[in-house]
Coordinates of C-alpha atoms in Angstrom, one line a residue:
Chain A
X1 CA 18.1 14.7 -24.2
X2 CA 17.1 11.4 -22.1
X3 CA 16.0 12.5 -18.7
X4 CA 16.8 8.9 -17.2
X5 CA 19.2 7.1 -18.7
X6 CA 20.2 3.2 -18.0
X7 CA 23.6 2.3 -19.4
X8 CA 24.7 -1.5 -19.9
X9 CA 23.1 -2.3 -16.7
X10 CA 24.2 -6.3 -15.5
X11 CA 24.3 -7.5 -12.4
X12 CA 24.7 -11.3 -10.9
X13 CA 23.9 -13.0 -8.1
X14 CA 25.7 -15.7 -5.8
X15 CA 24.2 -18.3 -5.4
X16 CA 24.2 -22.1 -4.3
X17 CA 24.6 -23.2 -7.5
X18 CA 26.8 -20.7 -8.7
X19 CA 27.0 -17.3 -10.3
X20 CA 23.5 -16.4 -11.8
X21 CA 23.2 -13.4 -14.6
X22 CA 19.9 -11.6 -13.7
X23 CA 20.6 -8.9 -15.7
X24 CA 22.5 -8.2 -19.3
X25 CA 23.5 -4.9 -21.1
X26 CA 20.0 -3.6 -20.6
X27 CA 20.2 0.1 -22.0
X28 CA 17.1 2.0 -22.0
X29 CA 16.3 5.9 -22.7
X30 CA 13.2 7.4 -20.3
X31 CA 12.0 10.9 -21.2
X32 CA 10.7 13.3 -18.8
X33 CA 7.4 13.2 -18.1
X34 CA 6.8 9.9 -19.6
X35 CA 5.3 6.4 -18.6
X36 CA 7.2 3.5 -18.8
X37 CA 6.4 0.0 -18.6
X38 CA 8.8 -2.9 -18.2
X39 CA 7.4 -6.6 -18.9
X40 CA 9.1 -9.7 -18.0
X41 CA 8.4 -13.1 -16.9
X42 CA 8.2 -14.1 -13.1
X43 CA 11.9 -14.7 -11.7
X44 CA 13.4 -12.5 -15.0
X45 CA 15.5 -9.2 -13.5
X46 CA 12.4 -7.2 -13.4
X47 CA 12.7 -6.2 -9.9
X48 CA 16.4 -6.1 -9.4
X49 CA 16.0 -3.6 -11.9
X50 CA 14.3 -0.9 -10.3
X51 CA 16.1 -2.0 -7.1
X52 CA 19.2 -1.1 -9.2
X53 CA 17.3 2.5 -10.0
X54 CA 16.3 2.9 -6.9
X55 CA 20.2 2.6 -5.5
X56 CA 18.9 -0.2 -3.1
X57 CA 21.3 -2.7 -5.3
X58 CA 24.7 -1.7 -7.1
X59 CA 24.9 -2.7 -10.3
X60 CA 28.3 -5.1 -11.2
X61 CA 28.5 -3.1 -14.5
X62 CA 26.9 0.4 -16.1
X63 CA 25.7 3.1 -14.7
X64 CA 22.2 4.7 -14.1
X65 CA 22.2 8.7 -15.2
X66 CA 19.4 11.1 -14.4
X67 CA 19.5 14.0 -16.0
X68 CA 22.9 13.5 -16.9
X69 CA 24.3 12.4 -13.5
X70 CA 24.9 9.6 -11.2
X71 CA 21.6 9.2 -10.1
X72 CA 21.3 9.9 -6.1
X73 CA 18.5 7.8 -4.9
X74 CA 16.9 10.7 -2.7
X75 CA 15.0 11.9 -5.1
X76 CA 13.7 8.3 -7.0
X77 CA 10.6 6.8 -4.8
X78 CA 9.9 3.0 -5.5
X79 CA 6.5 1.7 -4.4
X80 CA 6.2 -2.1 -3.5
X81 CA 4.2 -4.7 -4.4
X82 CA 2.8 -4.4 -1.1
X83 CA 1.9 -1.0 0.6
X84 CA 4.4 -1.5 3.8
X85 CA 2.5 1.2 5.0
X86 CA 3.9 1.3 8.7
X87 CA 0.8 0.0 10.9
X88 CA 1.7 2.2 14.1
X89 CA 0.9 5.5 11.9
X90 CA -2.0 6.9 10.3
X91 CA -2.8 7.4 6.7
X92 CA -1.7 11.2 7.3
X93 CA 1.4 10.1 9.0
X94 CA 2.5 7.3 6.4
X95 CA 2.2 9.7 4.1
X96 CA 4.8 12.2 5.8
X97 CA 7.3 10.3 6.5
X98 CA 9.6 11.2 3.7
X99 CA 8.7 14.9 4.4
X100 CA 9.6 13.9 8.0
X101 CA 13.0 12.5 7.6
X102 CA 13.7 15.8 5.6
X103 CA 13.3 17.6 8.8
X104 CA 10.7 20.1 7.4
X105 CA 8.7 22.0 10.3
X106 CA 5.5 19.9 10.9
X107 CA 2.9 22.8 10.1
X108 CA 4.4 22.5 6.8
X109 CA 4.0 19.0 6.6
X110 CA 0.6 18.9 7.5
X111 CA -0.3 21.6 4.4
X112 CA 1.5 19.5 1.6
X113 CA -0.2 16.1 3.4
X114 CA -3.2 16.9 3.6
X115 CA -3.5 19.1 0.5
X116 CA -2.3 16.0 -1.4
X117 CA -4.7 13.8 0.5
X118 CA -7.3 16.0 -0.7
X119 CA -6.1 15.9 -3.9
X120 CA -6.5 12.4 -4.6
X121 CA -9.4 11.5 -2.5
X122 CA -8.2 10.5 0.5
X123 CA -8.9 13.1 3.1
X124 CA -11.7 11.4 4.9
X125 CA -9.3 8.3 6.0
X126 CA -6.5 10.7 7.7
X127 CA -6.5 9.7 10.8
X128 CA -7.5 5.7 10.1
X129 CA -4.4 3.7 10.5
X130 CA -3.6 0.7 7.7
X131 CA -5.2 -2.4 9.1
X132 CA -8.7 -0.4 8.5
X133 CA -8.2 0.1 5.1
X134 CA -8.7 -2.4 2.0
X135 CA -5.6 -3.4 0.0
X136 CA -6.7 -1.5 -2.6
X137 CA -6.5 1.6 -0.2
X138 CA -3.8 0.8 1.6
X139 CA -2.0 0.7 -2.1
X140 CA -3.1 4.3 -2.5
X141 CA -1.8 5.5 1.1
X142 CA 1.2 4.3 -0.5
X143 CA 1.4 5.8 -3.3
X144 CA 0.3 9.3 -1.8
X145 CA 3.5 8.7 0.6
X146 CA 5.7 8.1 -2.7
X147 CA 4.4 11.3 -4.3
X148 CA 4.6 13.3 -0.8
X149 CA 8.3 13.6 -1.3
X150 CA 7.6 15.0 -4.5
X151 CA 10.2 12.9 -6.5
X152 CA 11.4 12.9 -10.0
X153 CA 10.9 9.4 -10.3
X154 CA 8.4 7.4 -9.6
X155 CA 9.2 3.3 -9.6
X156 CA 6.5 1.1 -9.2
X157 CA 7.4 -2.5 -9.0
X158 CA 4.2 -4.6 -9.7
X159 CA 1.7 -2.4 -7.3
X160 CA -1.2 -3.9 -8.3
X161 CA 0.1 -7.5 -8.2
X162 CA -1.2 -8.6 -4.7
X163 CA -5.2 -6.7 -5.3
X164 CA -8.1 -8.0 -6.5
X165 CA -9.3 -7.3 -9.8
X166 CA -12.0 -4.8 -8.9
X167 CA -9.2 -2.9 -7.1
X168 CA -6.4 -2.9 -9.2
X169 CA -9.1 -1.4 -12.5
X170 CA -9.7 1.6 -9.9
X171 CA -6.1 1.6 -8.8
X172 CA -5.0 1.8 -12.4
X173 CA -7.0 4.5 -13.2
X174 CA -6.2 6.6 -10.5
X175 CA -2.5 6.5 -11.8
X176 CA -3.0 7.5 -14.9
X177 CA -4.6 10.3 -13.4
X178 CA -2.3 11.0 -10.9
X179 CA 0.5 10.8 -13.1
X180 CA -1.3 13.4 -15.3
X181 CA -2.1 15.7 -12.5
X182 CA 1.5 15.5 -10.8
X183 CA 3.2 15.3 -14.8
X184 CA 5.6 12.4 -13.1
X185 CA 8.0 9.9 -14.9
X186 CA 6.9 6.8 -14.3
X187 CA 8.8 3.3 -14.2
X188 CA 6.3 0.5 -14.1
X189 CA 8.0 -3.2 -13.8
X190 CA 4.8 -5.5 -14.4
X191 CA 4.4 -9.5 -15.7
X192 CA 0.9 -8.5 -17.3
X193 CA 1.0 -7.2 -20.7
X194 CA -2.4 -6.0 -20.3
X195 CA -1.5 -4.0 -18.0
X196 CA 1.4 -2.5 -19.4
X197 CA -1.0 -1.6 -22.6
X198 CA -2.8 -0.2 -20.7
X199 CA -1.2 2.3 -19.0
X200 CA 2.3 3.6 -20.6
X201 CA 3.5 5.6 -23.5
X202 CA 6.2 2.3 -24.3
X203 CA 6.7 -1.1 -23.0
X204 CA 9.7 -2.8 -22.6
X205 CA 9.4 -6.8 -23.2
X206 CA 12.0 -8.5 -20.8
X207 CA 13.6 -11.9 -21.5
X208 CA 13.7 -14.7 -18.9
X209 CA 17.3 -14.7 -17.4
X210 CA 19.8 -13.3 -18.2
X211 CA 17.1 -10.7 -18.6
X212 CA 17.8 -8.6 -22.2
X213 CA 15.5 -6.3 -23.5
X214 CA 13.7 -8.5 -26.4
X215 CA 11.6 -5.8 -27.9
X216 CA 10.3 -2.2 -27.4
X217 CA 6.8 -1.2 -28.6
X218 CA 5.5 2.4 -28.3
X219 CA 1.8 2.5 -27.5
X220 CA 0.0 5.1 -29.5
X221 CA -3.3 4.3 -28.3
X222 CA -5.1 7.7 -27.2
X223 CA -6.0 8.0 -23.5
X224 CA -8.5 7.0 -21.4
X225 CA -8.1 3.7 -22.8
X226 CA -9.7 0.7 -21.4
X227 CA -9.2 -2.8 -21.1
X228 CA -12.2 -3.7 -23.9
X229 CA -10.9 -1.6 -26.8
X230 CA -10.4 -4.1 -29.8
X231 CA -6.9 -2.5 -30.7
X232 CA -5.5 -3.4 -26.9
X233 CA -6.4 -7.2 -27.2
X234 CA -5.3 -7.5 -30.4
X235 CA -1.9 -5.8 -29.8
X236 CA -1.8 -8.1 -26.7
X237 CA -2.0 -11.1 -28.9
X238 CA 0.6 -9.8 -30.7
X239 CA 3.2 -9.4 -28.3
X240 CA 2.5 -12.9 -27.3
X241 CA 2.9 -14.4 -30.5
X242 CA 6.1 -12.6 -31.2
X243 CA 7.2 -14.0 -27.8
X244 CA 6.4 -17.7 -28.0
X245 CA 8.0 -17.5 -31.2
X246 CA 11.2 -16.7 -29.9
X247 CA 13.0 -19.5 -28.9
X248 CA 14.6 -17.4 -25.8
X249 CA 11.2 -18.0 -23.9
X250 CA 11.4 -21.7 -22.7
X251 CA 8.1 -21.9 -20.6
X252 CA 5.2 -19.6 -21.8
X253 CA 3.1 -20.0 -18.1
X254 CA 5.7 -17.8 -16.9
X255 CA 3.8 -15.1 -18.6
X256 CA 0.2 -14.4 -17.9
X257 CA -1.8 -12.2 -20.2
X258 CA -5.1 -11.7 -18.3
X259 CA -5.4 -10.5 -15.1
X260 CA -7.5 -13.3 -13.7
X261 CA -4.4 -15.5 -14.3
X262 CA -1.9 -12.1 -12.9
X263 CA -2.3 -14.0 -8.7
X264 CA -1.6 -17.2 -10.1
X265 CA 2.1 -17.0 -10.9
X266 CA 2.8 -14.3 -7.9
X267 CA 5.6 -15.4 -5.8
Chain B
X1 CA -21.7 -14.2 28.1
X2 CA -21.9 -10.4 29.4
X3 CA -24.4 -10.3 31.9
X4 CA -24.0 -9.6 35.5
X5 CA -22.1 -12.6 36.7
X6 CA -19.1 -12.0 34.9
X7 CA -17.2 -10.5 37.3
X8 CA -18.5 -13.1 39.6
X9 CA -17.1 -15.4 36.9
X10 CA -13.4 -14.8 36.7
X11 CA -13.3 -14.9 40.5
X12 CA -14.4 -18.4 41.1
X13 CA -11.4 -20.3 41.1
X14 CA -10.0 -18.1 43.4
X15 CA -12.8 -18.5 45.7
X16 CA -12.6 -22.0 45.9
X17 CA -8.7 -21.7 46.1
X18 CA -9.1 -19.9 49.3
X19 CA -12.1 -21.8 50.4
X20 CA -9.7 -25.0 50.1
X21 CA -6.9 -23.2 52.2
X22 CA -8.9 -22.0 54.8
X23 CA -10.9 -25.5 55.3
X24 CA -8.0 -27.6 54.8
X25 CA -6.4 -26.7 57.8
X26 CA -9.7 -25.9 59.5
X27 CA -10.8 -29.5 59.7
X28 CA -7.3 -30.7 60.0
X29 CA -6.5 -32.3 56.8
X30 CA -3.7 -30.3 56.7
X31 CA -1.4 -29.3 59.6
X32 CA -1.9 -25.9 60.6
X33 CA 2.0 -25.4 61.6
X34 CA 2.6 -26.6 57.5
X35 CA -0.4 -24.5 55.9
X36 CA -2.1 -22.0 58.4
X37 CA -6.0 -21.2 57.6
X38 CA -5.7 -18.0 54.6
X39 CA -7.6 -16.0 57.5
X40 CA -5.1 -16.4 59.9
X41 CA -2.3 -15.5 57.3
X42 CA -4.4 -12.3 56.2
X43 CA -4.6 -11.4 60.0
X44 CA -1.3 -11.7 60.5
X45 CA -0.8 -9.8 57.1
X46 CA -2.8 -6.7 58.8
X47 CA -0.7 -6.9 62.1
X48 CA 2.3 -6.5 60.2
X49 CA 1.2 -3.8 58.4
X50 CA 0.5 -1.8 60.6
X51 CA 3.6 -2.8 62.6
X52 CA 5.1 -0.6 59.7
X53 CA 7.8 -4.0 59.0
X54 CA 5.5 -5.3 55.9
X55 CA 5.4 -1.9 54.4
X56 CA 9.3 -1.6 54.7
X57 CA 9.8 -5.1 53.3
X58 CA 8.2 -4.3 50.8
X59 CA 9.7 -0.7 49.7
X60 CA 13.4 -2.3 50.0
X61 CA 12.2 -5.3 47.7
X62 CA 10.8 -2.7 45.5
X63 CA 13.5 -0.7 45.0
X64 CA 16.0 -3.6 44.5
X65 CA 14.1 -4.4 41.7
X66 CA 13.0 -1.1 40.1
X67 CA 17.0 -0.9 40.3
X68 CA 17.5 -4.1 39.0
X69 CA 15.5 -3.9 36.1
X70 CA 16.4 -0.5 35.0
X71 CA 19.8 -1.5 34.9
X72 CA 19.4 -5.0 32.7
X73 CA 16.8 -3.3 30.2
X74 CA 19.2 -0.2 29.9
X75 CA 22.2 -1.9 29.0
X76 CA 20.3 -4.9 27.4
X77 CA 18.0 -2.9 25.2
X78 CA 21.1 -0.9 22.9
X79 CA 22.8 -3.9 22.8
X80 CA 20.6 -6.8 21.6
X81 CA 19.3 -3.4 19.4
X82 CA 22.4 -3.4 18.3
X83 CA 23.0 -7.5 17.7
X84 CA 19.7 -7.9 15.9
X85 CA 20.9 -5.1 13.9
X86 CA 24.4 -6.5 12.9
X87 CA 24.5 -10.3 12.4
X88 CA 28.6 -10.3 12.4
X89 CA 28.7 -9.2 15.7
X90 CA 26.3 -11.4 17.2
X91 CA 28.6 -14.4 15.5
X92 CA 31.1 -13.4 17.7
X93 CA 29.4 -12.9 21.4
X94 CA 26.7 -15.2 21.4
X95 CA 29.1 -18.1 22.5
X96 CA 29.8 -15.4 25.2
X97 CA 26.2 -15.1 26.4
X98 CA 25.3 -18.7 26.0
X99 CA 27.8 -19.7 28.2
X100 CA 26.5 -17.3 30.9
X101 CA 22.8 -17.5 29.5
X102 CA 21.7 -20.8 31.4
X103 CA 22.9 -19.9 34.5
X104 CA 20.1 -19.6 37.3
X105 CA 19.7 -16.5 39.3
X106 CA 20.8 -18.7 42.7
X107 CA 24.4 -19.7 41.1
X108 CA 25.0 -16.0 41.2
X109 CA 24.7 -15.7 44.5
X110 CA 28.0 -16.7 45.9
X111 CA 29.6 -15.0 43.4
X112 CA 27.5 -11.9 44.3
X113 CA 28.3 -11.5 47.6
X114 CA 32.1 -12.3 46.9
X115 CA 32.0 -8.9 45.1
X116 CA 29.3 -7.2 46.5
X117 CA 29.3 -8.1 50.2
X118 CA 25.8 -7.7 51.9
X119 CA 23.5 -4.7 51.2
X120 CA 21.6 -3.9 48.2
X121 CA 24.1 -4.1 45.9
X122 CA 24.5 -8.1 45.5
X123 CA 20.9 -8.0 45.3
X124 CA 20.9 -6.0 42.6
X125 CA 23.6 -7.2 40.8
X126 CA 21.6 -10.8 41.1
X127 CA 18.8 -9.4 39.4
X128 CA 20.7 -7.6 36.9
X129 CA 22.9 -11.4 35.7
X130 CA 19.3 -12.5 35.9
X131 CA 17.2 -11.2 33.7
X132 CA 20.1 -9.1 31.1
X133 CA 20.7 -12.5 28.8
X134 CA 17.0 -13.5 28.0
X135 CA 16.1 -9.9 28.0
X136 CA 19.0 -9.6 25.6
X137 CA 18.3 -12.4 23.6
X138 CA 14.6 -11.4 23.6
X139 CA 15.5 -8.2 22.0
X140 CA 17.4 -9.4 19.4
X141 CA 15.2 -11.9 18.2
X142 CA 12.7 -8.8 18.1
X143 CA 14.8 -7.0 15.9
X144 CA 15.9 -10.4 13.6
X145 CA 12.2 -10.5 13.2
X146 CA 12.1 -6.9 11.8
X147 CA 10.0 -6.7 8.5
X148 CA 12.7 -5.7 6.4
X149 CA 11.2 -4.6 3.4
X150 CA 9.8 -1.5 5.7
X151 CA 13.6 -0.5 6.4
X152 CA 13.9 -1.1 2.8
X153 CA 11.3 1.6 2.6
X154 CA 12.8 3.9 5.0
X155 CA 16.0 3.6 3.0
X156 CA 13.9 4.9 -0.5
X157 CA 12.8 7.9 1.3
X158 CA 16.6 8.5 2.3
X159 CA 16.5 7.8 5.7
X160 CA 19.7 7.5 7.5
X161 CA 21.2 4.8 10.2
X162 CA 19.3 7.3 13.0
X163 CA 16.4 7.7 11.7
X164 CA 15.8 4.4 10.4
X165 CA 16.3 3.4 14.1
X166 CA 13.7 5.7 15.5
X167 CA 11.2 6.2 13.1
X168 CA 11.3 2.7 11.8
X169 CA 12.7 0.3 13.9
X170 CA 11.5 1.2 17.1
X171 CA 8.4 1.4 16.7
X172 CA 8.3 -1.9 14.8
X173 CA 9.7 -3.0 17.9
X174 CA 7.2 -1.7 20.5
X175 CA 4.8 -4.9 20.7
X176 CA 7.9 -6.9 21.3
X177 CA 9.7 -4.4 23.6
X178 CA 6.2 -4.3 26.3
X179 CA 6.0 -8.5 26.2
X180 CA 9.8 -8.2 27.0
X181 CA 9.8 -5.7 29.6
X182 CA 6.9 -7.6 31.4
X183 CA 8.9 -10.7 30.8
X184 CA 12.2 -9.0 32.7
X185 CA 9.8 -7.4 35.2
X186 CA 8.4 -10.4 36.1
X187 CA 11.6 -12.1 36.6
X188 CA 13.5 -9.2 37.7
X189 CA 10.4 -10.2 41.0
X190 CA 11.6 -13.7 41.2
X191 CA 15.0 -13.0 41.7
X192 CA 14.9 -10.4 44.3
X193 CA 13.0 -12.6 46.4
X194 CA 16.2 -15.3 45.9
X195 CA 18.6 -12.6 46.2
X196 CA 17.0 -11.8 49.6
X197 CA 17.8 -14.9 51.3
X198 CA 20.8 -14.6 51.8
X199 CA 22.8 -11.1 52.2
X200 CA 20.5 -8.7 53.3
X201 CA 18.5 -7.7 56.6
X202 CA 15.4 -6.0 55.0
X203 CA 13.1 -7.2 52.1
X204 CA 10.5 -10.0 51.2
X205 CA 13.0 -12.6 50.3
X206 CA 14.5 -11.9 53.6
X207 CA 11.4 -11.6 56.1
X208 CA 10.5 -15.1 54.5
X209 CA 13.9 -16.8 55.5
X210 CA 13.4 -15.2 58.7
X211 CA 10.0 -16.1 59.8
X212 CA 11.2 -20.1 58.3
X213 CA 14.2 -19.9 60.6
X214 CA 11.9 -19.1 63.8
X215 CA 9.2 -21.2 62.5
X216 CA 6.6 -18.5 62.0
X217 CA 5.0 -20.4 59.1
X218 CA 2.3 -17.6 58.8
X219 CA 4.7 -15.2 57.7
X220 CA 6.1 -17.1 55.3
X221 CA 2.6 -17.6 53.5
X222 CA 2.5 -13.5 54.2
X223 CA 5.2 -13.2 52.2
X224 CA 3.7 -15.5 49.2
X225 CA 0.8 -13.8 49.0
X226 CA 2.6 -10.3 48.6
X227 CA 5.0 -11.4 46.3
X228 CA 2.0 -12.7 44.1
X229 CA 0.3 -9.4 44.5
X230 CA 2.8 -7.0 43.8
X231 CA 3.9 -9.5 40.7
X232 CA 0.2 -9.4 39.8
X233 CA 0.2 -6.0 40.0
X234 CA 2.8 -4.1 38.2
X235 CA 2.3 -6.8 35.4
X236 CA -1.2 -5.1 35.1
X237 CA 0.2 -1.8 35.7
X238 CA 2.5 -2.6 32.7
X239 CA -0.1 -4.0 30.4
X240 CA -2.4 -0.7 31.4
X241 CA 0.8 1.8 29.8
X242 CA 0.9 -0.8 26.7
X243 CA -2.6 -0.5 25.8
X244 CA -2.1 3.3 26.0
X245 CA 1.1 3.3 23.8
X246 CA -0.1 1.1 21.1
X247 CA -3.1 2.2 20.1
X248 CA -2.8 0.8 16.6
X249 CA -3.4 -2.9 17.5
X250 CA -3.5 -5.1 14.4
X251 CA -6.9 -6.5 14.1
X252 CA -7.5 -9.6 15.9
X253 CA -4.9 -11.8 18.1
X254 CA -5.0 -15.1 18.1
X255 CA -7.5 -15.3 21.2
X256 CA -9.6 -13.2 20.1
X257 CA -9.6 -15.0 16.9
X258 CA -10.3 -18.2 18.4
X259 CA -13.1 -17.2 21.4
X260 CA -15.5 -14.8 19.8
X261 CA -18.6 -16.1 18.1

């Protein structure tokens, strides 16, 4: 059985110049425990997507299931493409803040915290507060608060996007290692397909709008992978191909393949 | 730049100011009866002082606008909160409050005594039409200006309408909410000092219009100088409690930025 389930999913938008599709009949089937990446083009439904996941936008048509029911946003955590870490807390506060709005006792909250602080490496920097942190960092503070809440879905909507390329290499590693050590589904939405290969068990290749799902490729490359294996580039060049080929892509800069080109295109 | 003569520094226009207004008069470049020597106002200043009158001037002044102010930043806080918050509403009371907005202190005046007779309550109604629109406005702006992708954030972690408020909004807010309430202080001072003129028999405002009306021209440069202190004054005191409550400053400001190195 699908543990999150997207069913003929469309939405528009009003606009000045009229009704705009962003998304079409997109059906997809996530298993538990797996990592999922979603590629698309800059300005294709990619983020209005997890939005719609996330239950911060209603959907015009279909339904989102988890587990079998209507999903209840409480328990799906979206990280941004920016931290939005709020700047009058410190990194141990940030990162209680869902536990907070739960109303659990504070001793409590200061275990899980600092236990998962620990956890992934970032006990020393409790008590800094966000502007003395690097991006990179702050990303991380970020995605410690998501994982505070302990939630059984993780949405990530392009959370390396905004990070230098030193950064986001570290950052991505640290997911996958996270996501092994916390055994999370994951729900990456991402406009390089390097990193998409990199990191998830399938990728989902977006169309420009009305965003359709133009093909699905499982990736059955064997973990840790890196960016220099032969098989990655080469699966990355094929994925391109099979997209300029299609006639649905009008502009191919929309895409970018490498991540020196990923800041170029970034709203 | 951080020797010794710093302090010395910051102080020397202010010597010269009072160098100017005590020679000025002094060597009769200015009349005495129109600007009296700074010594002679500070004697005078003592005298009444410890005549007691200065000190009670001053509490009844104080109070006015400690009242004053309260009451604009209690009612004005919730609601431009509240109009920040929901743009429909504002759509339908801003032509309200700009109607009443530009209206100066003074213009109240009449009005406030109409209602209010003489005492402390016109005067503290005056300060209270005074400062409540900008402080208003101020506050909503504050809130419009709310990063909204962090309420967004508050919303993933299933925050309600009350806890977005406090855990997310207000403190957003803070940096905003000390400039405004130095803002409303500050002007919450002016107007008492107009609101004394007329209607009352104790306060600054009123032991200026007094000492003008029996020519005492040294007590009305008395009452300057302690309107400028106490102004002076709790704007620092204010400032003090800010630095306190935000200890999470972001980086540089722009001054900063622009007079280091």
């Amino acid at each position: 059985m699908s543990f999150l389930k997207l069913v003929n999913l469309s939405k528009s938008f009003n606009t000045d110049k009229g009704i705009v599709q962003v998304i079409k009949n997109i059906s997809i089937d996530i298993k538990k425990g797996e990592f999922v990446a979603i590629v698309g083009p800059s300005g294709c439904g990619k983020t209005t997507l997890l939005k719609i996941i996330a239950g911060l936008e209603k959907p015009d048509d279909g339904s989102v299931l988890l587990q079998g029911e209507e999903a209840n946003s409480n328990n799906i955590v979206l990280v941004f493409q920016n931290p939005l870490l709020f700047p009058w807390a410190t990194v141990q506060e940030n990162v209680g803040f869902g536990l907070r709005l739960k109303g659990i006792p504070k001793i409590k909250i200061e275990k899980v915290v600092l236990d998962l602080l620990k956890k992934i490496g970032l006990n020393d920097f409790k008590s800094f507060y966000p502007h003395q942190l690097s991006g990179g960092m702050q990303q991380k503070v970020a995605l410690a608060r998501a994982l505070a809440v302990d939630p059984v879905l993780l949405l990530m909507d392009e959370p390396f996007a905004s990070l230098d390329a030193i950064a986001r290499e570290e950052l991505q590693e640290e997911l996958i290692n996270i996501w092994r050590m916390f055994e999370k589904t994951i729900v990456l939405v991402t406009h390089s397909l390097r990193e998409a290969l990199l990191l998830a068990d399938i990728v989902y290749v977006l169309t420009p709008r009305p965003t359709v799902i133009k093909s699905v490729h499982p990736i059955e490359i064997p973990r840790p992978r890196n960016a220099y294996l032969p098989i990655l580039s080469h699966l990355e060049l094929k994925l391109k191909k099979e997209l300029a080929e299609s006639k649905k892509i009008g502009n191919l800069d929309n895409l970018t393949f490498s991540d020196s080109q990923l800041t170029s295109d970034k709203l | 730049m951080f020797g010794v003569s710093e302090p010395f520094k910051r102080f020397v226009l202010v010597f010269l100011f009072c160098a100017a207004w005590e020679l000025f008069p002094r060597l009769n470049l200015l009349d005495p009866l129109i600007l009296p020597p700074l010594s002679k106002v500070m004697k005078r200043a003592f005298v009444l002082l410890l005549q007691g009158d200065l000190l009670q001037h001053i509490y009844q002044s104080l109070w006015r606008v400690f009242a004053g102010f309260l009451l604009s930043v209690a009612v004005a806080f919730p609601l431009g909160i509240f109009l920040g918050l929901f743009k429909k509403s504002e759509k339908y009371l801003e032509p309200l409050f700009g109607l009443f907005r530009p209206l100066a202190p003074p213009a109240w005046i009449p009005v406030a005594i109409l209602w209010f007779g003489i005492g402390d309550k016109p005067a503290i109604f005056i300060i209270f039409v005074g400062t409540f629109f900008s402080t208003l406005t101020g506050i909503t702006m504050a809130v419009r200006r709310l990063d909204k992708d962090l309420i967004n954030v508050a919303f993933i972690f299933g925050a309600n309408l009350r806890q977005t408020i406090w855990f997310v909004v207000i403190p957003s807010l803070l940096p905003s909410v000390f400039a405004q309430l130095r803002l409303t202080l500050s002007l919450s001072w002016m107007c008492v000092v107009a609101a004394e003129m007329v209607a009352v028999k104790k306060g600054i405002g009123f032991m200026m219009m007094e000492a003008r009306n029996l020519f005492r021209t040294e007590d009305i440069f008395v009452g300057i100088l302690v309107v400028g202190l106490i102004g002076l004054l709790m704007d620092r005191l204010l400032n003090m409690v800010e630095r306190k409550t935000i200890k999470w400053r972001k980086g540089l400001s722009a001054h900063e930025f622009f007079e280091t190195g």
